[in-house]
Coordinates of C-alpha atoms in Angstrom, one line a residue:
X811 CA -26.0 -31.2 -10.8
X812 CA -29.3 -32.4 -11.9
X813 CA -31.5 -30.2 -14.6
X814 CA -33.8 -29.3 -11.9
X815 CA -30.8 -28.1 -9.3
X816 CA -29.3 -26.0 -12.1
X817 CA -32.8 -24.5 -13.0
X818 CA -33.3 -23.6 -9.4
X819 CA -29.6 -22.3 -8.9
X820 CA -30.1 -20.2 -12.3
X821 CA -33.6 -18.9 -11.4
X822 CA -31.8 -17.8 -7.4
X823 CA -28.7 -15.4 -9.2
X824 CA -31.7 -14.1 -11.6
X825 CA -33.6 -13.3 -8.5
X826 CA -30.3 -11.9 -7.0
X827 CA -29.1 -10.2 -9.9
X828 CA -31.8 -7.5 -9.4
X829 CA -31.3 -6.3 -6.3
X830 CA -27.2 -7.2 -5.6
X831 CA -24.5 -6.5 -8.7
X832 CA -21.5 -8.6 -7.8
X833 CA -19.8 -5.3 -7.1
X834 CA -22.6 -4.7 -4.5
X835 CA -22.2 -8.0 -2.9
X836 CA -17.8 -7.7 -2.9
X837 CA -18.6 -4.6 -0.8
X838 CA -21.4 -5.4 1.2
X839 CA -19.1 -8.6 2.4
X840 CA -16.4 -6.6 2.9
X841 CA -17.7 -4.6 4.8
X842 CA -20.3 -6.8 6.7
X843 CA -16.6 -8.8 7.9
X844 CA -14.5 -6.0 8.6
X845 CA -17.2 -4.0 10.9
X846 CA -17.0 -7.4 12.5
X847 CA -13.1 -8.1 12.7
X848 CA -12.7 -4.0 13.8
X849 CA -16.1 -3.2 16.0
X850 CA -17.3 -6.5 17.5
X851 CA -14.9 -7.7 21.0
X852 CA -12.3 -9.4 20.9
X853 CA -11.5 -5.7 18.7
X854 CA -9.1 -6.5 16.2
X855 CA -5.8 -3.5 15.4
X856 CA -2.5 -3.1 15.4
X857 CA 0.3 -2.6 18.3
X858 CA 2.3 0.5 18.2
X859 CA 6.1 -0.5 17.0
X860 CA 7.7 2.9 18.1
X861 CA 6.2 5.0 15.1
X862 CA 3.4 6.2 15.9
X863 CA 4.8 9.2 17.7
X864 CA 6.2 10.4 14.3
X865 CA 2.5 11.5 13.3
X866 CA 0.5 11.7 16.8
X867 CA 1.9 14.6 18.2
X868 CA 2.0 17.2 15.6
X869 CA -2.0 16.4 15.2
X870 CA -2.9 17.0 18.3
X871 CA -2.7 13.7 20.4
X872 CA -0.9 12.3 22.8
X873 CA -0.3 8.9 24.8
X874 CA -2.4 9.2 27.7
X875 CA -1.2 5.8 29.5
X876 CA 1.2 6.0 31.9
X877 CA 2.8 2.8 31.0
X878 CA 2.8 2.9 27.2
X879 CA 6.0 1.7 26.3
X880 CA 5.6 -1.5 27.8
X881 CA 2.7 -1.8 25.5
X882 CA 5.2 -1.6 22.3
X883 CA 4.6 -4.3 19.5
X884 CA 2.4 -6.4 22.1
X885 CA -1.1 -5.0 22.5
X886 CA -3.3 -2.3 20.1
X887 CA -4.4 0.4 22.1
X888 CA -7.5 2.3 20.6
X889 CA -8.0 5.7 23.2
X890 CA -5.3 8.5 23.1
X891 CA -5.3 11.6 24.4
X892 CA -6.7 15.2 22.7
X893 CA -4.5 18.4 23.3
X894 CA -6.2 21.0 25.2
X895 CA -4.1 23.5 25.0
X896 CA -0.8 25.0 23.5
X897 CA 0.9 22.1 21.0
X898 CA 4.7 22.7 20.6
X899 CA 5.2 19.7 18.7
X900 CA 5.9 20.9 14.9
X901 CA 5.3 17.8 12.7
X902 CA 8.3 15.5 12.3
X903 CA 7.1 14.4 8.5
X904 CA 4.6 15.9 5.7
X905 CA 2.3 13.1 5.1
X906 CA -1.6 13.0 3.8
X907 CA -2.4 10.5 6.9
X908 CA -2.0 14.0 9.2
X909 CA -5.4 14.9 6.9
X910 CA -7.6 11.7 7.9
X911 CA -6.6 11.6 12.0
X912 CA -6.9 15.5 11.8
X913 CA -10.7 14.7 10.8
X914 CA -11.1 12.0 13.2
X915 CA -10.3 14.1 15.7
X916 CA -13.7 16.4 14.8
X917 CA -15.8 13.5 14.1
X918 CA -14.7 12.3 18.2
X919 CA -15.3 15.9 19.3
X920 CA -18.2 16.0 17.5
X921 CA -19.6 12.5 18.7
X922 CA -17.8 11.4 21.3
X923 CA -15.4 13.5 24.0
X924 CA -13.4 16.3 23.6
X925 CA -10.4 14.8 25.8
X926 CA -10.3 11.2 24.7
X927 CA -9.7 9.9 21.5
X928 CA -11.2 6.9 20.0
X929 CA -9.1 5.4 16.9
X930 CA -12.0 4.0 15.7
X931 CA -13.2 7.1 14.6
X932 CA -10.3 7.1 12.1
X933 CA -11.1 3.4 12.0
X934 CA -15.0 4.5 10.2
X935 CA -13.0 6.8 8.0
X936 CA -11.7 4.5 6.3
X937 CA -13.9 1.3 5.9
X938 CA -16.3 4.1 4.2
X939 CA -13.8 4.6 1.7
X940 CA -12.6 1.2 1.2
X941 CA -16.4 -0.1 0.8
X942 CA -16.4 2.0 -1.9
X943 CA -13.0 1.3 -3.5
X944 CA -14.5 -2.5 -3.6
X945 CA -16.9 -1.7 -5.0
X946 CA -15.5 0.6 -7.9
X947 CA -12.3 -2.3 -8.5
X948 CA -15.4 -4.7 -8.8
X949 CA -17.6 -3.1 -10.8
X950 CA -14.7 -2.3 -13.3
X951 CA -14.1 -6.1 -13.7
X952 CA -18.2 -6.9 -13.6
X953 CA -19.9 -4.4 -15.7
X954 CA -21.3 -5.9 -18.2
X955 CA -20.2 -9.6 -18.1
X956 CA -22.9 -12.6 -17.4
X957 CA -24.1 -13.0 -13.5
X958 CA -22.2 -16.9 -13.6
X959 CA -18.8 -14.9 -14.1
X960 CA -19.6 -11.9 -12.1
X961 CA -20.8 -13.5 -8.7
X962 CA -17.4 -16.1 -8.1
X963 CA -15.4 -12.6 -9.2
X964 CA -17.0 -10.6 -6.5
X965 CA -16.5 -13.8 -4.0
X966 CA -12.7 -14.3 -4.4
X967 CA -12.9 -10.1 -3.9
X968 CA -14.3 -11.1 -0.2
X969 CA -12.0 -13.5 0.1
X970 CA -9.2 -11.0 -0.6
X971 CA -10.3 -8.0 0.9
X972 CA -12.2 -8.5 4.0
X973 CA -8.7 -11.0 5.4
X974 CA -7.9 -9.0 8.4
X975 CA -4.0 -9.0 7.8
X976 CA -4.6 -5.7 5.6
X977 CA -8.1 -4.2 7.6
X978 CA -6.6 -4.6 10.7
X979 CA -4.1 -1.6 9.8
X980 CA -7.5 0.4 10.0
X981 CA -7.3 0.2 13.4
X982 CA -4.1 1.4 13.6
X983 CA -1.8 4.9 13.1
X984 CA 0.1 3.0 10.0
X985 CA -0.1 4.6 6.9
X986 CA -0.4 1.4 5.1
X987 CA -4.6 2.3 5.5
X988 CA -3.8 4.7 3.4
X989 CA -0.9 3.1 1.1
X990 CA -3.6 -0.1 0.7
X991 CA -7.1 1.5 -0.1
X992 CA -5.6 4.9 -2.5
X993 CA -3.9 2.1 -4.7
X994 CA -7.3 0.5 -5.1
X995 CA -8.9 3.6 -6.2
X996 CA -6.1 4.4 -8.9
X997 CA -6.7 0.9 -10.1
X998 CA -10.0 1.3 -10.2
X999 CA -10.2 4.6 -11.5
X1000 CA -7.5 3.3 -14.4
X1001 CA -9.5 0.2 -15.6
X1002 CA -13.1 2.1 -15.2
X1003 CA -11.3 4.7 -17.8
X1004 CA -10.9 1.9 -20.0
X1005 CA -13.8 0.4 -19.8
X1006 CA -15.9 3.4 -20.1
X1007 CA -17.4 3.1 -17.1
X1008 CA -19.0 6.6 -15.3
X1009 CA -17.8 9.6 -16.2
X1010 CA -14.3 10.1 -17.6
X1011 CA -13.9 12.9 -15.6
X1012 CA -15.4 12.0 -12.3
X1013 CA -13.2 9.3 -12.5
X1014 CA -9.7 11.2 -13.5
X1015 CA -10.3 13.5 -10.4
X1016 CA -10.3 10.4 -8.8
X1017 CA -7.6 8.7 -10.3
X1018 CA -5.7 12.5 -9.4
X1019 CA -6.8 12.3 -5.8
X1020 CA -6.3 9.1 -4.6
X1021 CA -2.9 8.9 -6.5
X1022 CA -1.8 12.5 -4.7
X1023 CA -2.6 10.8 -1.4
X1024 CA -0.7 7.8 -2.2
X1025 CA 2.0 9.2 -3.2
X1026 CA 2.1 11.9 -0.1
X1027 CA 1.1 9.1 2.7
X1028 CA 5.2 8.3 3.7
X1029 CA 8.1 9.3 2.1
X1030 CA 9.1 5.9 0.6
X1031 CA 6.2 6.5 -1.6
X1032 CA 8.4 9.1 -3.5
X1033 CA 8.7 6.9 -6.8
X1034 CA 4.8 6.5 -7.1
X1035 CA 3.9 9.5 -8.1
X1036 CA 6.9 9.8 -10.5
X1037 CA 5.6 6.3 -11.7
X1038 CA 2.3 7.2 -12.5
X1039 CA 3.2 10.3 -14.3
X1040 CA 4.7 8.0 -16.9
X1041 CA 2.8 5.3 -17.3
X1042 CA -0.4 7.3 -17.5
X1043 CA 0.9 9.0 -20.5
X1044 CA -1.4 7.2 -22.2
X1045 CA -4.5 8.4 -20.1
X1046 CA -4.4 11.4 -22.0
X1047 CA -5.5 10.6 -25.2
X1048 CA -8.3 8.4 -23.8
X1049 CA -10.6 11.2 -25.2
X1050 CA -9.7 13.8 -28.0
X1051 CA -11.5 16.8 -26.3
X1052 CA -8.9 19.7 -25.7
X1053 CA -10.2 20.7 -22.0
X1054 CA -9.6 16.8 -20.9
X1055 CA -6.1 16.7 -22.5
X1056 CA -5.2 19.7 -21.2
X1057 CA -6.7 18.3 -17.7
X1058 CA -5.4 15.0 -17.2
X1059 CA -1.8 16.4 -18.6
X1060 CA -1.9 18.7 -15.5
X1061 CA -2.7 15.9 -13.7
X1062 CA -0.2 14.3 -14.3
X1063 CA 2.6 16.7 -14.1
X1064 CA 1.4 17.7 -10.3
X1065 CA 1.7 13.6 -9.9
X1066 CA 5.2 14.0 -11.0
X1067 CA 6.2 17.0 -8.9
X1068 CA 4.5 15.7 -5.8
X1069 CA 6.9 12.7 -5.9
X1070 CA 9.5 15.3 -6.3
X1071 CA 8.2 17.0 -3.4
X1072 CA 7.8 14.0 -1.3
X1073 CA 11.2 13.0 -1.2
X1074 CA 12.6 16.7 -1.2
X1075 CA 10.5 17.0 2.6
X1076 CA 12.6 13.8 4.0
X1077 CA 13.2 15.2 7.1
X1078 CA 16.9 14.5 7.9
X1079 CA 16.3 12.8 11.1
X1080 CA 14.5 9.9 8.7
X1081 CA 17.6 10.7 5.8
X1082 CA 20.3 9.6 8.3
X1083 CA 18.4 6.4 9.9
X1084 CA 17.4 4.9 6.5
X1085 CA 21.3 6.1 4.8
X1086 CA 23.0 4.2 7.9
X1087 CA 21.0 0.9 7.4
X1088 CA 21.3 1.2 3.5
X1089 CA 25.2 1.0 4.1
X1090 CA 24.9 -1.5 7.7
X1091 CA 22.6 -3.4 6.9
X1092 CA 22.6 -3.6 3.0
X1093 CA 25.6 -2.9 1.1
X1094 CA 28.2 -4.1 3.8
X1095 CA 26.1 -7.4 5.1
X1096 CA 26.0 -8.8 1.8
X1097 CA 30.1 -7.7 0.9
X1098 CA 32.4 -10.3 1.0
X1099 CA 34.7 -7.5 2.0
X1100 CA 33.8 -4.9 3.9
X1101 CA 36.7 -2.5 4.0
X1102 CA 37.4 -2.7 0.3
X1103 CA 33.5 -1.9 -0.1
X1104 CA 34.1 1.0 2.1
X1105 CA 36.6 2.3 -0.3
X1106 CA 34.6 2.4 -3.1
X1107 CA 32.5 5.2 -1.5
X1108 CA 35.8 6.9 -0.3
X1109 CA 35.2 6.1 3.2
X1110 CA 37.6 5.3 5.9
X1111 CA 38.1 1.3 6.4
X1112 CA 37.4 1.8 10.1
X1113 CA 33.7 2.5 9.6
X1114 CA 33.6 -1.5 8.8
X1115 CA 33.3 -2.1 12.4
X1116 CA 29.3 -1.3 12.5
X1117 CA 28.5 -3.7 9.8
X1118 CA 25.1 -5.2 10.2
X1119 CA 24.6 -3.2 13.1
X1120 CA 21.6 -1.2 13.5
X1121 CA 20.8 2.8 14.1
X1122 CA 18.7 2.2 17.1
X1123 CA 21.1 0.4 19.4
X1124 CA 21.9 1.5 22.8
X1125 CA 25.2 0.6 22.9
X1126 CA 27.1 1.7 19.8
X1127 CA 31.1 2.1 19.1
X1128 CA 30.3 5.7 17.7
X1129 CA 27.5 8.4 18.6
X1130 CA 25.2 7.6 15.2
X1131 CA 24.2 11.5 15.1
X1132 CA 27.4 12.6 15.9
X1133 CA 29.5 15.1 13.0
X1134 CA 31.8 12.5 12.8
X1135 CA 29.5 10.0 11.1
X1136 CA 28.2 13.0 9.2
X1137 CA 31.4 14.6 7.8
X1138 CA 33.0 11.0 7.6
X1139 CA 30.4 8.5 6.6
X1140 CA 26.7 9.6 5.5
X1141 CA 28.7 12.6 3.7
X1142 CA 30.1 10.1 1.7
X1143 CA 27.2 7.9 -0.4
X1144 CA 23.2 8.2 -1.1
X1145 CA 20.5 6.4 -3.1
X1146 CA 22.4 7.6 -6.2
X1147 CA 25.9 6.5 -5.3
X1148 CA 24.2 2.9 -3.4
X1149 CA 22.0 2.2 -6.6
X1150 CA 25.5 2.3 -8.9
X1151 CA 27.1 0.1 -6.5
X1152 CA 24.7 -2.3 -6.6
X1153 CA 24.6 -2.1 -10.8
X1154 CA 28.2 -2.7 -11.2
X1155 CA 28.3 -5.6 -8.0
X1156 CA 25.1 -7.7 -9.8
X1157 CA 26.0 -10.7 -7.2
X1158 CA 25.6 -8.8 -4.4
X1159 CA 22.3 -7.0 -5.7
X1160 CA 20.4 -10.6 -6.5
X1161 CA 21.4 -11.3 -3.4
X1162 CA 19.7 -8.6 -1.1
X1163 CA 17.0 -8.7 -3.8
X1164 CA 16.2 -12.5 -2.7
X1165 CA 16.4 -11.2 0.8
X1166 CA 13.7 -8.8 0.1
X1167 CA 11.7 -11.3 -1.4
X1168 CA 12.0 -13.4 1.3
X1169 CA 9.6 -10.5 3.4
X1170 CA 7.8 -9.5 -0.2
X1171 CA 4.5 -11.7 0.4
X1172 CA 3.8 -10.8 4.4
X1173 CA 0.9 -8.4 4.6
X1174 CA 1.2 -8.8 8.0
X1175 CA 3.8 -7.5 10.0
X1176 CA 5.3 -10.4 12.3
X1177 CA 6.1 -8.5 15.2
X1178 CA 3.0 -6.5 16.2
X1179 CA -0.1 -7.9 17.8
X1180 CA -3.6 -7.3 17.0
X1181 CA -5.3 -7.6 20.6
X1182 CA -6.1 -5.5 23.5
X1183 CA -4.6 -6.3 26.2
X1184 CA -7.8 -6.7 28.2
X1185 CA -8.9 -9.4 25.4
X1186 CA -6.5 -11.8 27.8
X1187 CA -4.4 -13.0 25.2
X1188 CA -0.4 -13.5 25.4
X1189 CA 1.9 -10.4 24.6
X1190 CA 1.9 -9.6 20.6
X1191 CA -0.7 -12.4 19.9
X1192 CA -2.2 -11.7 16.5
X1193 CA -5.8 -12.7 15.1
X1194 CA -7.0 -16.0 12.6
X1195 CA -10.3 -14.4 11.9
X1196 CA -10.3 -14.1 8.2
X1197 CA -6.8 -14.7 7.7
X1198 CA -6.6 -18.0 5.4
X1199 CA -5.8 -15.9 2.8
X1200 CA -2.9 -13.7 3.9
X1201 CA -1.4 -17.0 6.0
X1202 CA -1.8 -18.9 2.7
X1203 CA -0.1 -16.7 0.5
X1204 CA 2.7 -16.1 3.2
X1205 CA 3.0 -20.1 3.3
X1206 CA 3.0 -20.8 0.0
X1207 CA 4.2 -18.1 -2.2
X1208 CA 7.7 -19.5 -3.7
X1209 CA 9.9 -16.4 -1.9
X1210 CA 12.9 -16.0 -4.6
X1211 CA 13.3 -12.4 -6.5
X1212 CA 13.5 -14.9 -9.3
X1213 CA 10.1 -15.7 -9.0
X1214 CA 8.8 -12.2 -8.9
X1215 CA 10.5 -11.7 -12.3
X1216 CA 8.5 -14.4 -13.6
X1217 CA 4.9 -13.0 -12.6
X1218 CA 6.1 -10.0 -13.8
X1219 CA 6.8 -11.3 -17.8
X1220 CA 3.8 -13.8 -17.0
X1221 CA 1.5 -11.0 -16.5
X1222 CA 3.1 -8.6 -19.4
X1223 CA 2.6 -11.5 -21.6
X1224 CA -0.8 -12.2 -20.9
X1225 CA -1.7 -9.0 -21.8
X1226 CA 0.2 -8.4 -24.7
X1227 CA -2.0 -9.3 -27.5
X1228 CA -5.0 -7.5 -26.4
X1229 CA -2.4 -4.4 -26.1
X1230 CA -0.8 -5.2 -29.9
X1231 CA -4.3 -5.1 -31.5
X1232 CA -5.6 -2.1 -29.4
X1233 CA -2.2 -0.5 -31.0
X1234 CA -3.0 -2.1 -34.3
X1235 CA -6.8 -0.5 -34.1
X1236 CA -5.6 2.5 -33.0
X1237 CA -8.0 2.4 -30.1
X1238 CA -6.5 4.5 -27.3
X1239 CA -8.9 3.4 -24.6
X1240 CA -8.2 -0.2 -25.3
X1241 CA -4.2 0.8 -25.1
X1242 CA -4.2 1.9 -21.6
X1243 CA -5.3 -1.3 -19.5
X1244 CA -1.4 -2.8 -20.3
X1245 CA 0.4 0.4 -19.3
X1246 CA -1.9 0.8 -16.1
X1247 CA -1.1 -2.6 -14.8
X1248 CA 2.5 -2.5 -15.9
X1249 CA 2.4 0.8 -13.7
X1250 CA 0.7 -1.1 -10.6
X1251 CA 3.4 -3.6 -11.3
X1252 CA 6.4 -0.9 -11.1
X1253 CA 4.5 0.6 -7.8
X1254 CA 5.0 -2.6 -6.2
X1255 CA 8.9 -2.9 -7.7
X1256 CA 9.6 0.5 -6.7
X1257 CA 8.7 -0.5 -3.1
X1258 CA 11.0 -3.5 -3.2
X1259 CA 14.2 -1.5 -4.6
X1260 CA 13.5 1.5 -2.4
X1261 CA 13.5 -0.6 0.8
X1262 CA 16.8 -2.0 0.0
X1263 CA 18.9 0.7 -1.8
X1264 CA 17.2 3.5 1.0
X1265 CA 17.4 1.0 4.0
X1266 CA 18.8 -2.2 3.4
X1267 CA 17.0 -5.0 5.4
X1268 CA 15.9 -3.1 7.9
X1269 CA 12.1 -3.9 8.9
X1270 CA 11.8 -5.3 5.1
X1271 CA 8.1 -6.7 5.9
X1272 CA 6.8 -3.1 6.6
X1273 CA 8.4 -1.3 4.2
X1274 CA 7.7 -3.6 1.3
X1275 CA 4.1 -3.4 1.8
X1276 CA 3.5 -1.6 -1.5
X1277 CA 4.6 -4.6 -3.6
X1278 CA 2.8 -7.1 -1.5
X1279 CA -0.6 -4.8 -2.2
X1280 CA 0.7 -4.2 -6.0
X1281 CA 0.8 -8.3 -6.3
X1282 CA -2.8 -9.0 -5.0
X1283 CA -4.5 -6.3 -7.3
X1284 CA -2.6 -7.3 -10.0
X1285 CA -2.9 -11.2 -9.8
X1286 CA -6.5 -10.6 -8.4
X1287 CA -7.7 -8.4 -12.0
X1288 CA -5.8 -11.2 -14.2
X1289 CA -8.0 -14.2 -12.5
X1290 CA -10.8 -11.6 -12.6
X1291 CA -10.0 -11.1 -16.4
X1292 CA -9.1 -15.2 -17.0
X1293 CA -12.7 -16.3 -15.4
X1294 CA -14.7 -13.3 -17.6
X1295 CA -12.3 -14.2 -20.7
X1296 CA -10.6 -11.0 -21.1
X1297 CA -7.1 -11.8 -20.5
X1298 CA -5.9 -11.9 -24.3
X1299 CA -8.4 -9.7 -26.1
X1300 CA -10.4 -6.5 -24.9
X1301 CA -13.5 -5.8 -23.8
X1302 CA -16.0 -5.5 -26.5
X1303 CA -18.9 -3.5 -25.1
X1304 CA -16.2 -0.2 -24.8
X1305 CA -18.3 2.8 -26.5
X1306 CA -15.8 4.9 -28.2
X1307 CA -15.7 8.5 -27.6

């Protein structure tokens, strides 16, 4: 680039600078490509794999097309129906999601009809929320780092962000909205703590909030908040004041008892279809044999016969709700007993561990398309508007649990000498930014191990989600932190409290 060309380029981010912050223009894009993806025809959601009924009903709406079913994993349907009257359906599951459609619902009544609901109402919701969690993550990677750096962080952010394969669950009755944007607002919250950014306690009721809904949004999410409890040990001693000590240690034991909670509310409906796919479809699929495997657990040899075979078929060699299976099979083994199994058969683990990682980097679910059917295209056909980044990482990511062990110890070591001398200094606001990621990190595990010691392979790319989210925030804040050069030392400009 010629003097003059780098004079004029220098003098245009100047001129930028004081009107757009790079975490201004991450969330402005963002948004500016998501309204686009989720308003604009062709509309852009997500088909309806059988779940959605789990959460509809017990808020109030209801599928008001006659032919629905046929619509299953093909086509994204975006108006439902509004009870009028009496609603006898209790709720199947606790989950925060019930909290956002339930004010959707009055925003369409307010708005728009009192009989027909419009997802996209939910849909506003939550791009409102995730503008702002962009801009937050953003701004705690920007603040106070030179234009040159801050502008290619905040473009990568678009790049990221705005790819449909995660806003496209907006328009949807997935709680992975939920799971996806909360986990961006504990991050940011987290690394805006340590960076001293906004208030310290504007930012731990955040951190509380967002991290309650997380952890409340399905039931998988059980380990989060038990996760976050520990690893934010450190958060309180960010500042020495008694009434924020005393604050963010409540915090964090209501984090811990709502992960408690959260699996405690499992409704046994969802206990027996995730415990008969952790034994079907996990622990026997990958037993070299079977019946022996069965007798570990102290269960009859006979019960080999539904290995690999799945809780939802119609045709089954015994009823899968019956008090047989209860008394005789589900009776016998849990998460407990199934995680032990798996610690003293090591083989067998790494090997439904490498199956999981096989689904680990999909952000979008295979089966489900992302079209109206009045948009004309064929059944379950799913968008390429802003993808290249989720169809790049699905492509290319190497897909071996071996490999996830390695970004893990990649990223611990990165950080480790900024963490050693923040111990060294005795700065505990410099200390926290290796024990938040490591907790992001262990989110993301947790979601791996729970999907295959609660449910074995069953619908792997769905329920790993988590980790999939954990690995772009994570690998996204150490380019952040490589391009700014903060990966080995801490940030300088931290006032200390």
């Amino acid at each position: 680039m010629t003097e003059k060309g780098s004079i004029l380029v220098k003098s245009k981010l100047i001129a930028l600078s004081r009107y757009v912050s790079p975490a201004m223009l991450a969330a402005l894009g963002v948004l500016f490509i998501t309204i686009i993806a989720l308003f604009v025809p062709p509309y852009i959601g997500m088909a309806d794999n059988g779940d959605y009924f789990r959460i509809l009903y017990s808020n109030g709406l209801y599928f008001n097309m006659p032919n629905y079913d046929s619509y299953y994993l093909g086509y994204f349907i975006k108006e439902y129906g509004i009870f009028q009257h009496f609603n006898e359906n209790g709720a199947t599951l606790f989950s925060s999601q019930s909290y956002f459609i339930r004010l959707s619902i009055w925003l369409n009544e307010l708005f728009y009809h009192d009989q027909l609901y419009d997802i996209r109402f939910q849909t506003i919701i939550f791009i409102v929320l995730y503008t702002i969690a962009i801009y937050l993550f953003v701004e705690s990677l920007t603040w106070k780092i030179p234009r040159k750096y801050g502008y290619p962080i905040a473009l990568i952010a678009i790049f990221l962000f705005a790819d449909t394969a995660y806003t496209a669950f907006f328009n949807s009755f997935f709680s992975e909205s939920i799971v996806w944007t909360m986990l961006i607002y504990v991050f940011a919250a987290g690394l805006l703590l340590y960076r001293n950014r906004y208030n310290d306690y504007v930012l731990m009721a955040i951190f509380f909030v967002s991290a309650l809904l997380l952890t409340t949004s399905k039931q998988q999410n059980a380990p989060v908040g038990v996760i976050l409890a520990v690893t934010g040990l450190v958060l309180i001693f960010v500042r020495k004041e008694r009434a924020y000590r005393i604050g963010m240690s409540a915090i964090l034991v209501a984090l811990f008892l709502a992960g408690v909670g959260t699996y405690v509310l499992i409704p046994k409906e969802f206990v027996n279809i995730n415990q008969y796919h952790a034994m079907t479809r996990g622990v026997l699929m990958e037993s070299e044999d079977p019946e022996a495997t069965l007798k570990a657990f102290g269960i009859d040899k006979q019960y080999a016969v539904l290995n690999k075979s799945i809780y939802y078929e119609p045709y089954t060699t015994v009823d899968v709700d019956s008090k047989i299976l209860e008394d005789h099979f589900y009776s016998k083994y849990g998460f407990g007993s199934i995680l032990a199994y798996y610690i003293t058969n090591p083989g067998q683990a790494f090997k439904m561990l490498d199956i999981a990682a096989k689904h680990a980097f999909t952000i979008r679910p295979p089966a489900m398309g992302n079209y109206e059917k009045s948009a004309g295209k064929e059944f379950a056909a799913q968008t390429s508007f802003f993808s290249v980044y989720s169809k790049i990482k699905h492509a290319l990511a190497p897909k071996t649990f071996g490999f996830i062990v390695l970004w893990v110890i990649i990223i611990i070591g990165l950080y480790m000498p900024s963490f050693i001398k923040a111990v060294k200094d005795k700065h505990m606001r410099h200390i926290q930014r290796l024990p938040l990621i490591l907790g992001i990190m262990l989110l993301g595990l947790s979601g791996i191990l729970v999907s295959i010691i609660g449910a074995g392979d069953a619908d792997l790319s769905k329920h790993e989600f988590l980790f999939t989210a954990a690995f772009d925030l994570v690998t996204f804040v150490a380019i952040a932190d490589a391009i700014r050069g903060y990966l080995w030392r801490s940030d300088q400009d931290i006032i200390v409290q």
